[in-house]
């Protein structure tokens, strides 16, 4: 019995070796003169494009930010406005990531594990933030929670009843809501294909043995999706940190509800040479964060592939 | 009766997956649910397990109606078609999973898992992950995992489908042996009649959601009750004008099924058949296929195409050669039933079949098809 299995193993190994050899050969065939030229041309075009369009501008941001010296750099990223902006940005990002992670898991689970009418519609609806301009997202919240908004009377009633003073439009909750809206699809978009690919066999097997929903998720499903989930969270974080349009529509108080991108914009628009350099300094924070996110993303992507 | 299905019906839309299914299975038996794909065999298995709910009818296990009992409480071990092993758990953890859910003491879990690893011959592979195992080893893990919580009924869904042909034969006898060793009532689903005949001691043949016949392999093979079974089992050809064959008269049938082993073809000068040569007729060899251990010979007899097997030990034949042909018997079928017709010429003369008995049984009394 085991002899046959080991026999099969050697056969397998042999066929893999042959396949590899064949691949090698194909590679060499593609390495003919014409192939090499095309290859070099394509690689150079993409490389030049990426460097000119992305890398050079980003480096210039960092260089510009240090134009007036390190002391000025540190001074400009520690002003009251900037600190407040960092605080608001982090707050909005953390809440958006938590909410969207939870929502993303629930939605992708519903879409991949249940059959229901309107499933296709739900899938499409989740993607709305990808297709709708963020500014419109921001405006739609103003139309909802602003002075003329239909939900404002409801909010007022609640405030009166509880003796609170919760504001949404032009206040921190509005910024958070706008950020959530824009980063809505990232987690579920990553999870849905993975959940579909894994299938339900293992979950069914566990359920048949008497495992409850939570146990199945923790022991069976989660190991499958954890890297995709982390990847989705990273993308969601990156997007939340940099969101401008939607937040811009709902946030008008510098030092109160401004996020980092808004603060950068305000500094730049104020026009003096100093403030423009300061805006570059603040920008460099976001650039550094993006680089970190990029590295994390690559690590996770590598793990996912593995 | 240990397991009973009473008047089970199940529909998917307009499609009847189970059409008044009645099955009784005795404790300790090893049963095959055999049928072509779409015949409803997997649905039956899944309903017993509780993965599907019947529209009507009762499922009774050990005297208890289990229709409303949760799958996990039915005391069933289930081996999935692709095994559904937990990819992110080791062999050991896979087998231990069901026991952990039952909150069995850690030391008892270790004892039971090691016992099963020993039994299934997986020793040394405890810390491997499923993707580091061969198909056969995976099947063993799935088997051990299903048995771990000591179920009283084992269900296997196409247990050999995911294994390559070479290892499959080995695993069949392995599984049969294991099931007998453990002594557990088992039902497995298969579309492969060879598999059913070789592994099971009782076969339930299903077609279009209905149970066609229930019986041991020999009776299913020798006494098919319905047109479907007579055609599905064995290598069968349906012929319409069977009455043109020597020794058979026209009856109220729509056709007849002839298996290769019912057909004898020999050279005119073969002395072994000298006494029956009068009852034979001429057949022309139209095709010869090499089947490894024998030749498959196609013959044209009176415009009817017949197939027979020919031992490689016998004299060579060639395409176009005229042989003498005798059909020992055939299964005549009408709309609902199959009837065994013996060759009347041979019967009148009191001649017996020369090869059928030696052909069907091998030394273990199993049917060889």
Short mmCIF file of N, CA, C and O in Angstrom, two decimals, chain A residues 1-2 4-9 11-12 197-212 215-216 219-227 304 306, chain B residues 46 49-51 71-73 76-78 80 82-89 93-94 97-98 100-102 134 136-137 140 145-146 149 164 166-167 170-171 174:
data_model
loop_
_atom_site.label_atom_id
_atom_site.label_comp_id
_atom_site.label_asym_id
_atom_site.label_seq_id
_atom_site.Cartn_x
_atom_site.Cartn_y
_atom_site.Cartn_z
N UNK A 1 0.84 -1.21 0.00
CA UNK A 1 0.00 0.00 0.00
C UNK A 1 0.87 1.24 0.00
O UNK A 1 0.87 2.04 -0.92
N UNK A 2 1.69 1.38 1.07
CA UNK A 2 2.50 2.58 1.17
C UNK A 2 3.53 2.62 0.04
O UNK A 2 3.96 3.68 -0.40
N UNK A 4 2.95 1.74 -2.98
CA UNK A 4 2.29 2.32 -4.14
C UNK A 4 2.22 3.83 -4.01
O UNK A 4 2.50 4.57 -4.94
N UNK A 5 1.92 4.27 -2.79
CA UNK A 5 1.83 5.72 -2.59
C UNK A 5 3.18 6.38 -2.85
O UNK A 5 3.27 7.39 -3.53
N UNK A 6 4.24 5.75 -2.32
CA UNK A 6 5.54 6.37 -2.52
C UNK A 6 5.92 6.31 -4.00
O UNK A 6 6.55 7.21 -4.54
N UNK A 7 5.48 5.23 -4.65
CA UNK A 7 5.68 5.14 -6.09
C UNK A 7 5.05 6.33 -6.79
O UNK A 7 5.66 6.99 -7.62
N UNK A 8 3.82 6.59 -6.39
CA UNK A 8 3.08 7.69 -7.01
C UNK A 8 3.78 9.00 -6.75
O UNK A 8 3.85 9.87 -7.60
N UNK A 9 4.30 9.11 -5.52
CA UNK A 9 5.01 10.34 -5.19
C UNK A 9 6.18 10.56 -6.13
O UNK A 9 6.40 11.67 -6.61
N UNK A 11 6.53 9.40 -9.07
CA UNK A 11 6.01 9.73 -10.39
C UNK A 11 5.65 11.20 -10.45
O UNK A 11 6.00 11.92 -11.37
N UNK A 12 5.00 11.66 -9.38
CA UNK A 12 4.62 13.06 -9.30
C UNK A 12 5.83 13.96 -9.42
O UNK A 12 5.85 14.91 -10.18
N UNK A 197 -13.63 31.11 -2.92
CA UNK A 197 -12.67 30.11 -3.36
C UNK A 197 -12.55 28.97 -2.34
O UNK A 197 -12.41 27.81 -2.72
N UNK A 198 -12.64 29.32 -1.06
CA UNK A 198 -12.48 28.30 -0.02
C UNK A 198 -13.66 27.33 -0.03
O UNK A 198 -13.50 26.14 0.21
N UNK A 199 -14.85 27.84 -0.34
CA UNK A 199 -16.01 26.96 -0.36
C UNK A 199 -16.53 26.67 1.04
O UNK A 199 -15.97 27.15 2.03
N UNK A 200 -17.58 25.86 1.12
CA UNK A 200 -18.24 25.64 2.41
C UNK A 200 -18.02 24.24 2.96
O UNK A 200 -18.53 23.92 4.02
N UNK A 201 -17.24 23.44 2.23
CA UNK A 201 -17.07 22.04 2.65
C UNK A 201 -16.58 21.89 4.08
O UNK A 201 -17.15 21.14 4.88
N UNK A 202 -15.51 22.62 4.39
CA UNK A 202 -14.91 22.47 5.71
C UNK A 202 -15.87 22.95 6.79
O UNK A 202 -15.97 22.34 7.86
N UNK A 203 -16.57 24.06 6.50
CA UNK A 203 -17.52 24.58 7.47
C UNK A 203 -18.64 23.57 7.71
O UNK A 203 -19.06 23.34 8.85
N UNK A 204 -19.09 22.95 6.61
CA UNK A 204 -20.16 21.97 6.73
C UNK A 204 -19.69 20.77 7.56
O UNK A 204 -20.42 20.27 8.41
N UNK A 205 -18.46 20.36 7.29
CA UNK A 205 -17.91 19.22 8.04
C UNK A 205 -17.86 19.54 9.52
O UNK A 205 -18.24 18.73 10.36
N UNK A 206 -17.41 20.76 9.85
CA UNK A 206 -17.32 21.15 11.26
C UNK A 206 -18.71 21.23 11.89
O UNK A 206 -18.91 20.79 13.02
N UNK A 207 -19.67 21.79 11.13
CA UNK A 207 -21.03 21.91 11.65
C UNK A 207 -21.61 20.53 11.94
O UNK A 207 -22.28 20.31 12.93
N UNK A 208 -21.32 19.60 11.04
CA UNK A 208 -21.83 18.24 11.20
C UNK A 208 -21.28 17.58 12.46
O UNK A 208 -21.91 16.73 13.06
N UNK A 209 -20.06 18.00 12.84
CA UNK A 209 -19.48 17.44 14.07
C UNK A 209 -19.99 18.16 15.29
O UNK A 209 -19.61 17.82 16.41
N UNK A 210 -20.83 19.19 15.07
CA UNK A 210 -21.44 19.86 16.20
C UNK A 210 -20.81 21.18 16.58
O UNK A 210 -21.05 21.70 17.66
N UNK A 211 -20.00 21.75 15.69
CA UNK A 211 -19.38 23.04 16.00
C UNK A 211 -20.41 24.15 15.82
O UNK A 211 -21.18 24.14 14.87
N UNK A 212 -20.40 25.13 16.72
CA UNK A 212 -21.29 26.28 16.60
C UNK A 212 -20.72 27.31 15.65
O UNK A 212 -19.57 27.21 15.23
N UNK A 215 -17.39 28.99 16.74
CA UNK A 215 -16.26 28.06 16.67
C UNK A 215 -15.84 27.85 15.22
O UNK A 215 -14.65 27.83 14.90
N UNK A 216 -16.84 27.68 14.35
CA UNK A 216 -16.53 27.46 12.94
C UNK A 216 -15.77 28.65 12.39
O UNK A 216 -14.75 28.49 11.73
N UNK A 219 -12.15 28.76 14.19
CA UNK A 219 -11.20 27.66 13.93
C UNK A 219 -11.05 27.32 12.45
O UNK A 219 -10.01 26.86 12.02
N UNK A 220 -12.13 27.48 11.68
CA UNK A 220 -12.10 27.02 10.29
C UNK A 220 -11.98 28.18 9.31
O UNK A 220 -11.07 28.22 8.48
N UNK A 221 -12.90 29.14 9.40
CA UNK A 221 -12.95 30.19 8.38
C UNK A 221 -11.84 31.22 8.57
O UNK A 221 -11.17 31.60 7.62
N UNK A 222 -11.65 31.66 9.81
CA UNK A 222 -10.69 32.74 10.04
C UNK A 222 -9.29 32.42 9.52
O UNK A 222 -8.67 33.26 8.86
N UNK A 223 -8.75 31.22 9.78
CA UNK A 223 -7.41 30.94 9.23
C UNK A 223 -7.33 31.11 7.72
O UNK A 223 -6.29 31.47 7.18
N UNK A 224 -8.45 30.86 7.04
CA UNK A 224 -8.44 31.01 5.58
C UNK A 224 -8.38 32.47 5.17
O UNK A 224 -7.76 32.82 4.18
N UNK A 225 -9.10 33.31 5.91
CA UNK A 225 -9.27 34.68 5.43
C UNK A 225 -8.36 35.67 6.12
O UNK A 225 -8.39 36.85 5.81
N UNK A 226 -7.53 35.23 7.08
CA UNK A 226 -6.88 36.23 7.93
C UNK A 226 -5.97 37.17 7.14
O UNK A 226 -5.97 38.38 7.39
N UNK A 227 -5.24 36.64 6.16
CA UNK A 227 -4.33 37.53 5.42
C UNK A 227 -5.10 38.45 4.50
O UNK A 227 -4.76 39.63 4.37
N UNK A 304 -0.06 36.20 1.72
CA UNK A 304 -1.29 35.69 1.09
C UNK A 304 -0.93 34.69 0.02
O UNK A 304 -1.50 33.60 -0.08
N UNK A 306 1.74 32.95 -0.27
CA UNK A 306 2.32 31.75 0.31
C UNK A 306 1.22 30.83 0.79
O UNK A 306 1.26 29.65 0.65
N UNK B 46 -27.35 12.68 2.22
CA UNK B 46 -27.34 13.97 2.91
C UNK B 46 -28.57 14.13 3.80
O UNK B 46 -28.51 14.82 4.82
N UNK B 49 -27.88 12.25 6.96
CA UNK B 49 -26.96 13.01 7.80
C UNK B 49 -27.61 14.25 8.40
O UNK B 49 -27.13 14.77 9.40
N UNK B 50 -28.69 14.72 7.76
CA UNK B 50 -29.32 15.94 8.24
C UNK B 50 -28.82 17.19 7.54
O UNK B 50 -29.12 18.30 7.94
N UNK B 51 -28.04 16.99 6.48
CA UNK B 51 -27.58 18.14 5.70
C UNK B 51 -28.68 18.65 4.76
O UNK B 51 -28.61 19.75 4.27
N UNK B 71 -28.14 17.58 13.00
CA UNK B 71 -27.17 16.66 12.39
C UNK B 71 -26.12 16.17 13.38
O UNK B 71 -25.81 14.97 13.42
N UNK B 72 -25.63 17.07 14.21
CA UNK B 72 -24.55 16.71 15.11
C UNK B 72 -25.00 15.73 16.20
O UNK B 72 -24.19 15.05 16.82
N UNK B 73 -26.33 15.66 16.44
CA UNK B 73 -26.84 14.81 17.51
C UNK B 73 -27.25 13.42 17.02
O UNK B 73 -27.77 12.63 17.78
N UNK B 76 -23.62 10.42 13.74
CA UNK B 76 -23.21 10.03 12.40
C UNK B 76 -21.80 10.53 12.11
O UNK B 76 -21.43 11.64 12.48
N UNK B 77 -21.01 9.69 11.47
CA UNK B 77 -19.73 10.12 10.95
C UNK B 77 -19.87 10.30 9.46
O UNK B 77 -20.48 9.46 8.80
N UNK B 78 -19.34 11.39 8.92
CA UNK B 78 -19.55 11.68 7.51
C UNK B 78 -18.20 11.90 6.83
O UNK B 78 -17.39 12.67 7.29
N UNK B 80 -16.75 13.34 3.49
CA UNK B 80 -17.16 14.13 2.33
C UNK B 80 -16.42 13.68 1.07
O UNK B 80 -15.34 13.11 1.14
N UNK B 82 -14.76 15.32 -1.22
CA UNK B 82 -13.38 15.79 -1.33
C UNK B 82 -12.70 15.81 0.03
O UNK B 82 -11.74 16.51 0.25
N UNK B 83 -13.29 15.07 0.94
CA UNK B 83 -12.80 14.87 2.31
C UNK B 83 -13.00 16.07 3.20
O UNK B 83 -13.14 15.93 4.40
N UNK B 84 -12.97 17.31 2.61
CA UNK B 84 -13.19 18.52 3.41
C UNK B 84 -12.34 18.52 4.67
O UNK B 84 -12.80 18.88 5.75
N UNK B 85 -11.10 18.10 4.54
CA UNK B 85 -10.20 18.16 5.69
C UNK B 85 -9.94 19.63 6.01
O UNK B 85 -9.95 20.47 5.12
N UNK B 86 -9.71 19.91 7.30
CA UNK B 86 -9.43 21.29 7.69
C UNK B 86 -8.00 21.62 7.28
O UNK B 86 -7.04 21.11 7.85
N UNK B 87 -7.88 22.50 6.29
CA UNK B 87 -6.57 22.76 5.68
C UNK B 87 -5.57 23.38 6.64
O UNK B 87 -4.38 23.23 6.49
N UNK B 88 -6.09 24.13 7.62
CA UNK B 88 -5.17 24.81 8.52
C UNK B 88 -4.95 24.04 9.82
O UNK B 88 -4.51 24.61 10.80
N UNK B 89 -5.30 22.76 9.81
CA UNK B 89 -5.05 21.94 10.99
C UNK B 89 -4.22 20.72 10.59
O UNK B 89 -4.34 20.23 9.46
N UNK B 93 -4.88 17.33 14.67
CA UNK B 93 -5.95 18.26 15.04
C UNK B 93 -7.23 17.98 14.28
O UNK B 93 -8.33 18.17 14.81
N UNK B 94 -7.09 17.56 13.03
CA UNK B 94 -8.26 17.21 12.25
C UNK B 94 -9.05 16.10 12.94
O UNK B 94 -10.26 16.18 13.08
N UNK B 97 -10.63 17.19 16.35
CA UNK B 97 -11.60 18.29 16.34
C UNK B 97 -12.96 17.91 16.92
O UNK B 97 -13.49 18.59 17.80
N UNK B 98 -13.51 16.83 16.41
CA UNK B 98 -14.84 16.41 16.86
C UNK B 98 -14.88 16.09 18.34
O UNK B 98 -15.88 16.33 19.02
N UNK B 100 -12.83 17.41 20.64
CA UNK B 100 -12.71 18.66 21.37
C UNK B 100 -14.08 19.34 21.53
O UNK B 100 -14.40 19.87 22.58
N UNK B 101 -14.87 19.27 20.45
CA UNK B 101 -16.20 19.88 20.51
C UNK B 101 -17.07 19.20 21.56
O UNK B 101 -17.91 19.82 22.17
N UNK B 102 -16.82 17.91 21.75
CA UNK B 102 -17.62 17.17 22.73
C UNK B 102 -17.07 17.33 24.14
O UNK B 102 -17.53 16.67 25.06
N UNK B 134 -0.84 12.50 0.38
CA UNK B 134 -1.34 11.97 -0.89
C UNK B 134 -2.85 11.75 -0.78
O UNK B 134 -3.41 11.79 0.31
N UNK B 136 -4.63 9.10 -1.01
CA UNK B 136 -4.98 7.96 -0.17
C UNK B 136 -4.84 8.29 1.30
O UNK B 136 -5.68 7.91 2.12
N UNK B 137 -3.78 9.03 1.63
CA UNK B 137 -3.57 9.40 3.03
C UNK B 137 -4.67 10.33 3.50
O UNK B 137 -5.16 10.23 4.62
N UNK B 140 -7.65 8.44 4.43
CA UNK B 140 -7.49 7.82 5.74
C UNK B 140 -7.77 8.81 6.86
O UNK B 140 -8.41 8.48 7.86
N UNK B 145 -11.14 10.85 11.08
CA UNK B 145 -11.83 12.01 11.66
C UNK B 145 -13.32 11.69 11.86
O UNK B 145 -13.90 12.04 12.89
N UNK B 146 -13.91 11.01 10.86
CA UNK B 146 -15.33 10.68 10.98
C UNK B 146 -15.57 9.68 12.10
O UNK B 146 -16.61 9.70 12.75
N UNK B 149 -15.41 10.47 17.05
CA UNK B 149 -16.38 10.57 18.14
C UNK B 149 -17.22 9.30 18.33
O UNK B 149 -18.29 9.39 18.95
N UNK B 164 -6.66 8.84 -7.62
CA UNK B 164 -6.40 8.35 -8.97
C UNK B 164 -6.57 6.83 -9.07
O UNK B 164 -6.43 6.10 -8.10
N UNK B 166 -5.16 4.26 -9.97
CA UNK B 166 -4.20 3.23 -9.57
C UNK B 166 -4.33 2.86 -8.09
O UNK B 166 -4.30 1.70 -7.71
N UNK B 167 -4.47 3.90 -7.27
CA UNK B 167 -4.53 3.67 -5.83
C UNK B 167 -5.94 3.25 -5.40
O UNK B 167 -6.13 2.63 -4.37
N UNK B 170 -6.62 -0.40 -4.40
CA UNK B 170 -6.02 -0.74 -3.11
C UNK B 170 -6.90 -0.24 -1.97
O UNK B 170 -7.14 -0.94 -1.00
N UNK B 171 -7.36 1.00 -2.14
CA UNK B 171 -8.11 1.63 -1.05
C UNK B 171 -9.46 0.98 -0.82
O UNK B 171 -9.97 0.96 0.28
N UNK B 174 -8.95 -1.79 1.39
CA UNK B 174 -8.55 -1.23 2.68
C UNK B 174 -9.76 -0.73 3.46
O UNK B 174 -9.95 -1.04 4.63
#
